[in-house]
Amino acid sequence: MKRRNFIQKTALTSGALSLGGALAYGSDKNSDADYHFNLKYAPHFGMFKNSAGDDPIAQLNFMAEQGFTAFEDNGMMGRDVSLQTKIGETLARHNMTMGVFVVEKGGNMANTLAAGKSEYIDIFLDGCRRAVEVAKRVNAKWMTVVPGGFERNIPIGIQNANVIEALRRGAEIFEPHGLVMVLEPLSDSPDLYLRTSAQTYLICKGVDSPSCKILYDIYHMQKNEGNLIHNMDLTWEEIAYIQIGDNPGRNEPTTGEINYKNIFKHLYEKGYKGVLGMEHGNSKPGRAGELAVIDAYKKVDGFM
C-alpha cells in the first residue's frame, strides 16, 4: 500500500538526536489505562473510529484508555492549526508521546533529492521549515522524510552525494530545535531511491547530523531485506524510530509471517524506549476488528 493511499485510508474518516535520544525521550506509562504496555506503540487516527467515533480527540482519548502511550499521524501537516493545537494539548493531558508526521515535499516519488535540482531542494527545505512550527504545536520530535525516486540518468554515487547535501541543509533547519528527520526506506516501488537499512545507514553517516536518523519500518524491511533483528542491530546507532506492520497484508501483528513477540522482546532488552508506530491497517472490519488489534498488541507485548 503506497504511503499516500495509506494516509488517505487511515485519516479521520476511515503518513532522539540519536538512538540515545530516542531512549531518553518520551513519557512514563499512561495512568489512564488498566493495561500497561511494555513499549510505546503508537496508533493513528482512523484505527479505532468504530469504537471512539469520528472525532479525533475522542479517538486519542480512547487510545489512552486502552493503554497506548504514544500516537503518530502522517498527515499532521495538513490539519488545521486549531486541531493541531488540540491534539498537542490532549497528548500532554494523557502523558502520551507524539510520534512522526510526514514532512510535506509533494509525495514519496516527487521532487527527488537524488536529482540535485535546486527547485526540488527548495520545496523540501520549505517543508522542513513549516514542519518546525507544526512540531511545536504537537510536541513532536521526529518527522518522516522520503528522499524521492531514483534519478536513473545520474550515477548512483552522484545521487548519493545529492541526497546527502540536501539532507544536510534540512538538518541545519532542525538542529537548533532539537528535532530529528527520520529517513524511511520503502518497499512500495523499486523506483524509490531509499530501499534498504544499509543504504539509509550510509546516508545518515554521510549527513553526520543528530537531526538525520533512520526510521526502520519493519513491514517494508521484511519485504526488501528480511533478517530483521540482525539488520536492526547492524544499523542500531542510527535508528531513532521504528514502525510496525505484518507481512503480507500490512495489518496488525499476528496476522502475517513476522514474529513480533521476539522482535519486541529484543527491542525491550536492548533498552529501546522510543516510539513504535502502528503504521498498518486492521485485518478485520468494524469494532470487532479494532478490538482484535488491541488484543494482538497485548499478545505480542507479552514477552516478559
mmCIF file with all atom_site columns, N, CA and C in Angstrom, residues 64-106:
data_model
loop_
_atom_site.group_PDB
_atom_site.id
_atom_site.type_symbol
_atom_site.label_atom_id
_atom_site.label_alt_id
_atom_site.label_comp_id
_atom_site.label_asym_id
_atom_site.label_entity_id
_atom_site.label_seq_id
_atom_site.pdbx_PDB_ins_code
_atom_site.Cartn_x
_atom_site.Cartn_y
_atom_site.Cartn_z
_atom_site.occupancy
_atom_site.B_iso_or_equiv
_atom_site.pdbx_formal_charge
_atom_site.auth_seq_id
_atom_site.auth_comp_id
_atom_site.auth_asym_id
_atom_site.auth_atom_id
_atom_site.pdbx_PDB_model_num
ATOM 1   N N  . ALA A 1 64  ? -5.665 6.315  24.766 1.00 0.00 ? 64  ALA A N  1
ATOM 2   C CA . ALA A 1 64  ? -5.108 6.407  26.112 1.00 0.00 ? 64  ALA A CA 1
ATOM 3   C C  . ALA A 1 64  ? -5.798 5.433  27.058 1.00 0.00 ? 64  ALA A C  1
ATOM 4   N N  . GLU A 1 65  ? -7.104 5.326  26.940 1.00 0.00 ? 65  GLU A N  1
ATOM 5   C CA . GLU A 1 65  ? -7.863 4.424  27.811 1.00 0.00 ? 65  GLU A CA 1
ATOM 6   C C  . GLU A 1 65  ? -7.458 2.964  27.610 1.00 0.00 ? 65  GLU A C  1
ATOM 7   N N  . GLN A 1 66  ? -7.005 2.632  26.395 1.00 0.00 ? 66  GLN A N  1
ATOM 8   C CA . GLN A 1 66  ? -6.592 1.255  26.097 1.00 0.00 ? 66  GLN A CA 1
ATOM 9   C C  . GLN A 1 66  ? -5.147 0.971  26.512 1.00 0.00 ? 66  GLN A C  1
ATOM 10  N N  . GLY A 1 67  ? -4.456 1.994  26.978 1.00 0.00 ? 67  GLY A N  1
ATOM 11  C CA . GLY A 1 67  ? -3.097 1.802  27.458 1.00 0.00 ? 67  GLY A CA 1
ATOM 12  C C  . GLY A 1 67  ? -2.005 2.245  26.514 1.00 0.00 ? 67  GLY A C  1
ATOM 13  N N  . PHE A 1 68  ? -2.351 2.789  25.346 1.00 0.00 ? 68  PHE A N  1
ATOM 14  C CA . PHE A 1 68  ? -1.329 3.250  24.405 1.00 0.00 ? 68  PHE A CA 1
ATOM 15  C C  . PHE A 1 68  ? -0.723 4.560  24.906 1.00 0.00 ? 68  PHE A C  1
ATOM 16  N N  . THR A 1 69  ? 0.586  4.638  24.861 1.00 0.00 ? 69  THR A N  1
ATOM 17  C CA . THR A 1 69  ? 1.290  5.793  25.424 1.00 0.00 ? 69  THR A CA 1
ATOM 18  C C  . THR A 1 69  ? 1.945  6.662  24.355 1.00 0.00 ? 69  THR A C  1
ATOM 19  N N  . ALA A 1 70  ? 1.621  6.418  23.098 1.00 0.00 ? 70  ALA A N  1
ATOM 20  C CA . ALA A 1 70  ? 2.156  7.224  22.007 1.00 0.00 ? 70  ALA A CA 1
ATOM 21  C C  . ALA A 1 70  ? 1.122  7.285  20.883 1.00 0.00 ? 70  ALA A C  1
ATOM 22  N N  . PHE A 1 71  ? 1.384  8.149  19.909 1.00 0.00 ? 71  PHE A N  1
ATOM 23  C CA . PHE A 1 71  ? 0.460  8.396  18.797 1.00 0.00 ? 71  PHE A CA 1
ATOM 24  C C  . PHE A 1 71  ? 1.276  8.932  17.640 1.00 0.00 ? 71  PHE A C  1
ATOM 25  N N  . GLU A 1 72  ? 0.900  8.564  16.400 1.00 0.00 ? 72  GLU A N  1
ATOM 26  C CA . GLU A 1 72  ? 1.548  9.155  15.231 1.00 0.00 ? 72  GLU A CA 1
ATOM 27  C C  . GLU A 1 72  ? 0.494  9.537  14.201 1.00 0.00 ? 72  GLU A C  1
ATOM 28  N N  . ASP A 1 73  ? 0.854  10.472 13.339 1.00 0.00 ? 73  ASP A N  1
ATOM 29  C CA . ASP A 1 73  ? -0.108 10.971 12.357 1.00 0.00 ? 73  ASP A CA 1
ATOM 30  C C  . ASP A 1 73  ? 0.644  11.468 11.128 1.00 0.00 ? 73  ASP A C  1
ATOM 31  N N  . ASN A 1 74  ? 0.730  10.636 10.094 1.00 0.00 ? 74  ASN A N  1
ATOM 32  C CA . ASN A 1 74  ? 1.451  11.019 8.878  1.00 0.00 ? 74  ASN A CA 1
ATOM 33  C C  . ASN A 1 74  ? 0.978  12.348 8.318  1.00 0.00 ? 74  ASN A C  1
ATOM 34  N N  . GLY A 1 75  ? -0.319 12.595 8.373  1.00 0.00 ? 75  GLY A N  1
ATOM 35  C CA . GLY A 1 75  ? -0.893 13.779 7.730  1.00 0.00 ? 75  GLY A CA 1
ATOM 36  C C  . GLY A 1 75  ? -1.017 15.000 8.609  1.00 0.00 ? 75  GLY A C  1
ATOM 37  N N  . MET A 1 76  ? -0.289 15.069 9.709  1.00 0.00 ? 76  MET A N  1
ATOM 38  C CA . MET A 1 76  ? -0.439 16.172 10.661 1.00 0.00 ? 76  MET A CA 1
ATOM 39  C C  . MET A 1 76  ? -0.224 17.536 10.012 1.00 0.00 ? 76  MET A C  1
ATOM 40  N N  . MET A 1 77  ? 0.708  17.658 9.077  1.00 0.00 ? 77  MET A N  1
ATOM 41  C CA . MET A 1 77  ? 0.990  18.974 8.493  1.00 0.00 ? 77  MET A CA 1
ATOM 42  C C  . MET A 1 77  ? -0.192 19.520 7.711  1.00 0.00 ? 77  MET A C  1
ATOM 43  N N  . GLY A 1 78  ? -1.095 18.640 7.271  1.00 0.00 ? 78  GLY A N  1
ATOM 44  C CA . GLY A 1 78  ? -2.252 19.094 6.508  1.00 0.00 ? 78  GLY A CA 1
ATOM 45  C C  . GLY A 1 78  ? -3.460 19.437 7.358  1.00 0.00 ? 78  GLY A C  1
ATOM 46  N N  . ARG A 1 79  ? -3.350 19.320 8.661  1.00 0.00 ? 79  ARG A N  1
ATOM 47  C CA . ARG A 1 79  ? -4.503 19.587 9.536  1.00 0.00 ? 79  ARG A CA 1
ATOM 48  C C  . ARG A 1 79  ? -4.535 21.048 9.956  1.00 0.00 ? 79  ARG A C  1
ATOM 49  N N  . ASP A 1 80  ? -5.739 21.526 10.309 1.00 0.00 ? 80  ASP A N  1
ATOM 50  C CA . ASP A 1 80  ? -5.904 22.904 10.760 1.00 0.00 ? 80  ASP A CA 1
ATOM 51  C C  . ASP A 1 80  ? -5.049 23.166 11.994 1.00 0.00 ? 80  ASP A C  1
ATOM 52  N N  . VAL A 1 81  ? -4.561 24.397 12.085 1.00 0.00 ? 81  VAL A N  1
ATOM 53  C CA . VAL A 1 81  ? -3.739 24.775 13.231 1.00 0.00 ? 81  VAL A CA 1
ATOM 54  C C  . VAL A 1 81  ? -4.492 24.555 14.538 1.00 0.00 ? 81  VAL A C  1
ATOM 55  N N  . SER A 1 82  ? -5.782 24.873 14.536 1.00 0.00 ? 82  SER A N  1
ATOM 56  C CA . SER A 1 82  ? -6.570 24.708 15.762 1.00 0.00 ? 82  SER A CA 1
ATOM 57  C C  . SER A 1 82  ? -6.632 23.245 16.192 1.00 0.00 ? 82  SER A C  1
ATOM 58  N N  . LEU A 1 83  ? -6.765 22.337 15.217 1.00 0.00 ? 83  LEU A N  1
ATOM 59  C CA . LEU A 1 83  ? -6.793 20.922 15.555 1.00 0.00 ? 83  LEU A CA 1
ATOM 60  C C  . LEU A 1 83  ? -5.412 20.453 16.009 1.00 0.00 ? 83  LEU A C  1
ATOM 61  N N  . GLN A 1 84  ? -4.364 20.922 15.357 1.00 0.00 ? 84  GLN A N  1
ATOM 62  C CA . GLN A 1 84  ? -3.014 20.574 15.803 1.00 0.00 ? 84  GLN A CA 1
ATOM 63  C C  . GLN A 1 84  ? -2.821 20.968 17.265 1.00 0.00 ? 84  GLN A C  1
ATOM 64  N N  . THR A 1 85  ? -3.280 22.146 17.616 1.00 0.00 ? 85  THR A N  1
ATOM 65  C CA . THR A 1 85  ? -3.146 22.623 18.996 1.00 0.00 ? 85  THR A CA 1
ATOM 66  C C  . THR A 1 85  ? -3.913 21.738 19.961 1.00 0.00 ? 85  THR A C  1
ATOM 67  N N  . LYS A 1 86  ? -5.133 21.366 19.597 1.00 0.00 ? 86  LYS A N  1
ATOM 68  C CA . LYS A 1 86  ? -5.940 20.493 20.452 1.00 0.00 ? 86  LYS A CA 1
ATOM 69  C C  . LYS A 1 86  ? -5.296 19.116 20.604 1.00 0.00 ? 86  LYS A C  1
ATOM 70  N N  . ILE A 1 87  ? -4.722 18.624 19.524 1.00 0.00 ? 87  ILE A N  1
ATOM 71  C CA . ILE A 1 87  ? -4.040 17.334 19.594 1.00 0.00 ? 87  ILE A CA 1
ATOM 72  C C  . ILE A 1 87  ? -2.873 17.410 20.572 1.00 0.00 ? 87  ILE A C  1
ATOM 73  N N  . GLY A 1 88  ? -2.087 18.469 20.466 1.00 0.00 ? 88  GLY A N  1
ATOM 74  C CA . GLY A 1 88  ? -0.958 18.636 21.377 1.00 0.00 ? 88  GLY A CA 1
ATOM 75  C C  . GLY A 1 88  ? -1.405 18.712 22.829 1.00 0.00 ? 88  GLY A C  1
ATOM 76  N N  . GLU A 1 89  ? -2.471 19.429 23.082 1.00 0.00 ? 89  GLU A N  1
ATOM 77  C CA . GLU A 1 89  ? -2.984 19.555 24.442 1.00 0.00 ? 89  GLU A CA 1
ATOM 78  C C  . GLU A 1 89  ? -3.506 18.226 24.973 1.00 0.00 ? 89  GLU A C  1
ATOM 79  N N  . THR A 1 90  ? -4.190 17.468 24.110 1.00 0.00 ? 90  THR A N  1
ATOM 80  C CA . THR A 1 90  ? -4.737 16.176 24.520 1.00 0.00 ? 90  THR A CA 1
ATOM 81  C C  . THR A 1 90  ? -3.629 15.178 24.810 1.00 0.00 ? 90  THR A C  1
ATOM 82  N N  . LEU A 1 91  ? -2.607 15.149 23.968 1.00 0.00 ? 91  LEU A N  1
ATOM 83  C CA . LEU A 1 91  ? -1.466 14.263 24.213 1.00 0.00 ? 91  LEU A CA 1
ATOM 84  C C  . LEU A 1 91  ? -0.791 14.599 25.536 1.00 0.00 ? 91  LEU A C  1
ATOM 85  N N  . ALA A 1 92  ? -0.634 15.890 25.803 1.00 0.00 ? 92  ALA A N  1
ATOM 86  C CA . ALA A 1 92  ? 0.001  16.298 27.058 1.00 0.00 ? 92  ALA A CA 1
ATOM 87  C C  . ALA A 1 92  ? -0.844 15.881 28.262 1.00 0.00 ? 92  ALA A C  1
ATOM 88  N N  . ARG A 1 93  ? -2.158 16.013 28.141 1.00 0.00 ? 93  ARG A N  1
ATOM 89  C CA . ARG A 1 93  ? -3.052 15.643 29.250 1.00 0.00 ? 93  ARG A CA 1
ATOM 90  C C  . ARG A 1 93  ? -2.959 14.160 29.572 1.00 0.00 ? 93  ARG A C  1
ATOM 91  N N  . HIS A 1 94  ? -2.779 13.347 28.533 1.00 0.00 ? 94  HIS A N  1
ATOM 92  C CA . HIS A 1 94  ? -2.686 11.896 28.741 1.00 0.00 ? 94  HIS A CA 1
ATOM 93  C C  . HIS A 1 94  ? -1.239 11.414 28.905 1.00 0.00 ? 94  HIS A C  1
ATOM 94  N N  . ASN A 1 95  ? -0.297 12.362 28.901 1.00 0.00 ? 95  ASN A N  1
ATOM 95  C CA . ASN A 1 95  ? 1.119  11.996 29.041 1.00 0.00 ? 95  ASN A CA 1
ATOM 96  C C  . ASN A 1 95  ? 1.545  11.028 27.934 1.00 0.00 ? 95  ASN A C  1
ATOM 97  N N  . MET A 1 96  ? 1.084  11.299 26.712 1.00 0.00 ? 96  MET A N  1
ATOM 98  C CA . MET A 1 96  ? 1.404  10.475 25.555 1.00 0.00 ? 96  MET A CA 1
ATOM 99  C C  . MET A 1 96  ? 2.484  11.149 24.705 1.00 0.00 ? 96  MET A C  1
ATOM 100 N N  . THR A 1 97  ? 3.329  10.336 24.094 1.00 0.00 ? 97  THR A N  1
ATOM 101 C CA . THR A 1 97  ? 4.398  10.827 23.234 1.00 0.00 ? 97  THR A CA 1
ATOM 102 C C  . THR A 1 97  ? 3.894  10.979 21.803 1.00 0.00 ? 97  THR A C  1
ATOM 103 N N  . MET A 1 98  ? 4.175  12.124 21.199 1.00 0.00 ? 98  MET A N  1
ATOM 104 C CA . MET A 1 98  ? 3.856  12.332 19.792 1.00 0.00 ? 98  MET A CA 1
ATOM 105 C C  . MET A 1 98  ? 4.920  11.667 18.933 1.00 0.00 ? 98  MET A C  1
ATOM 106 N N  . GLY A 1 99  ? 4.482  10.812 18.014 1.00 0.00 ? 99  GLY A N  1
ATOM 107 C CA . GLY A 1 99  ? 5.395  10.166 17.077 1.00 0.00 ? 99  GLY A CA 1
ATOM 108 C C  . GLY A 1 99  ? 5.572  10.980 15.814 1.00 0.00 ? 99  GLY A C  1
ATOM 109 N N  . VAL A 1 100 ? 5.863  10.301 14.721 1.00 0.00 ? 100 VAL A N  1
ATOM 110 C CA . VAL A 1 100 ? 6.184  11.004 13.484 1.00 0.00 ? 100 VAL A CA 1
ATOM 111 C C  . VAL A 1 100 ? 4.969  11.615 12.808 1.00 0.00 ? 100 VAL A C  1
ATOM 112 N N  . PHE A 1 101 ? 5.247  12.659 12.034 1.00 0.00 ? 101 PHE A N  1
ATOM 113 C CA . PHE A 1 101 ? 4.390  13.087 10.939 1.00 0.00 ? 101 PHE A CA 1
ATOM 114 C C  . PHE A 1 101 ? 5.297  13.280 9.729  1.00 0.00 ? 101 PHE A C  1
ATOM 115 N N  . VAL A 1 102 ? 4.710  13.326 8.539  1.00 0.00 ? 102 VAL A N  1
ATOM 116 C CA . VAL A 1 102 ? 5.494  13.375 7.306  1.00 0.00 ? 102 VAL A CA 1
ATOM 117 C C  . VAL A 1 102 ? 5.784  14.818 6.907  1.00 0.00 ? 102 VAL A C  1
ATOM 118 N N  . VAL A 1 103 ? 7.038  15.101 6.611  1.00 0.00 ? 103 VAL A N  1
ATOM 119 C CA . VAL A 1 103 ? 7.417  16.404 6.066  1.00 0.00 ? 103 VAL A CA 1
ATOM 120 C C  . VAL A 1 103 ? 6.895  16.505 4.640  1.00 0.00 ? 103 VAL A C  1
ATOM 121 N N  . GLU A 1 104 ? 6.094  17.508 4.375  1.00 0.00 ? 104 GLU A N  1
ATOM 122 C CA . GLU A 1 104 ? 5.498  17.670 3.059  1.00 0.00 ? 104 GLU A CA 1
ATOM 123 C C  . GLU A 1 104 ? 6.547  18.105 2.033  1.00 0.00 ? 104 GLU A C  1
ATOM 124 N N  . LYS A 1 105 ? 6.678  17.300 0.982  1.00 0.00 ? 105 LYS A N  1
ATOM 125 C CA . LYS A 1 105 ? 7.573  17.652 -0.134 1.00 0.00 ? 105 LYS A CA 1
ATOM 126 C C  . LYS A 1 105 ? 6.967  17.250 -1.471 1.00 0.00 ? 105 LYS A C  1
ATOM 127 N N  . GLY A 1 106 ? 5.665  16.906 -1.465 1.00 0.00 ? 106 GLY A N  1
ATOM 128 C CA . GLY A 1 106 ? 4.980  16.616 -2.716 1.00 0.00 ? 106 GLY A CA 1
ATOM 129 C C  . GLY A 1 106 ? 4.738  15.152 -2.975 1.00 0.00 ? 106 GLY A C  1
#
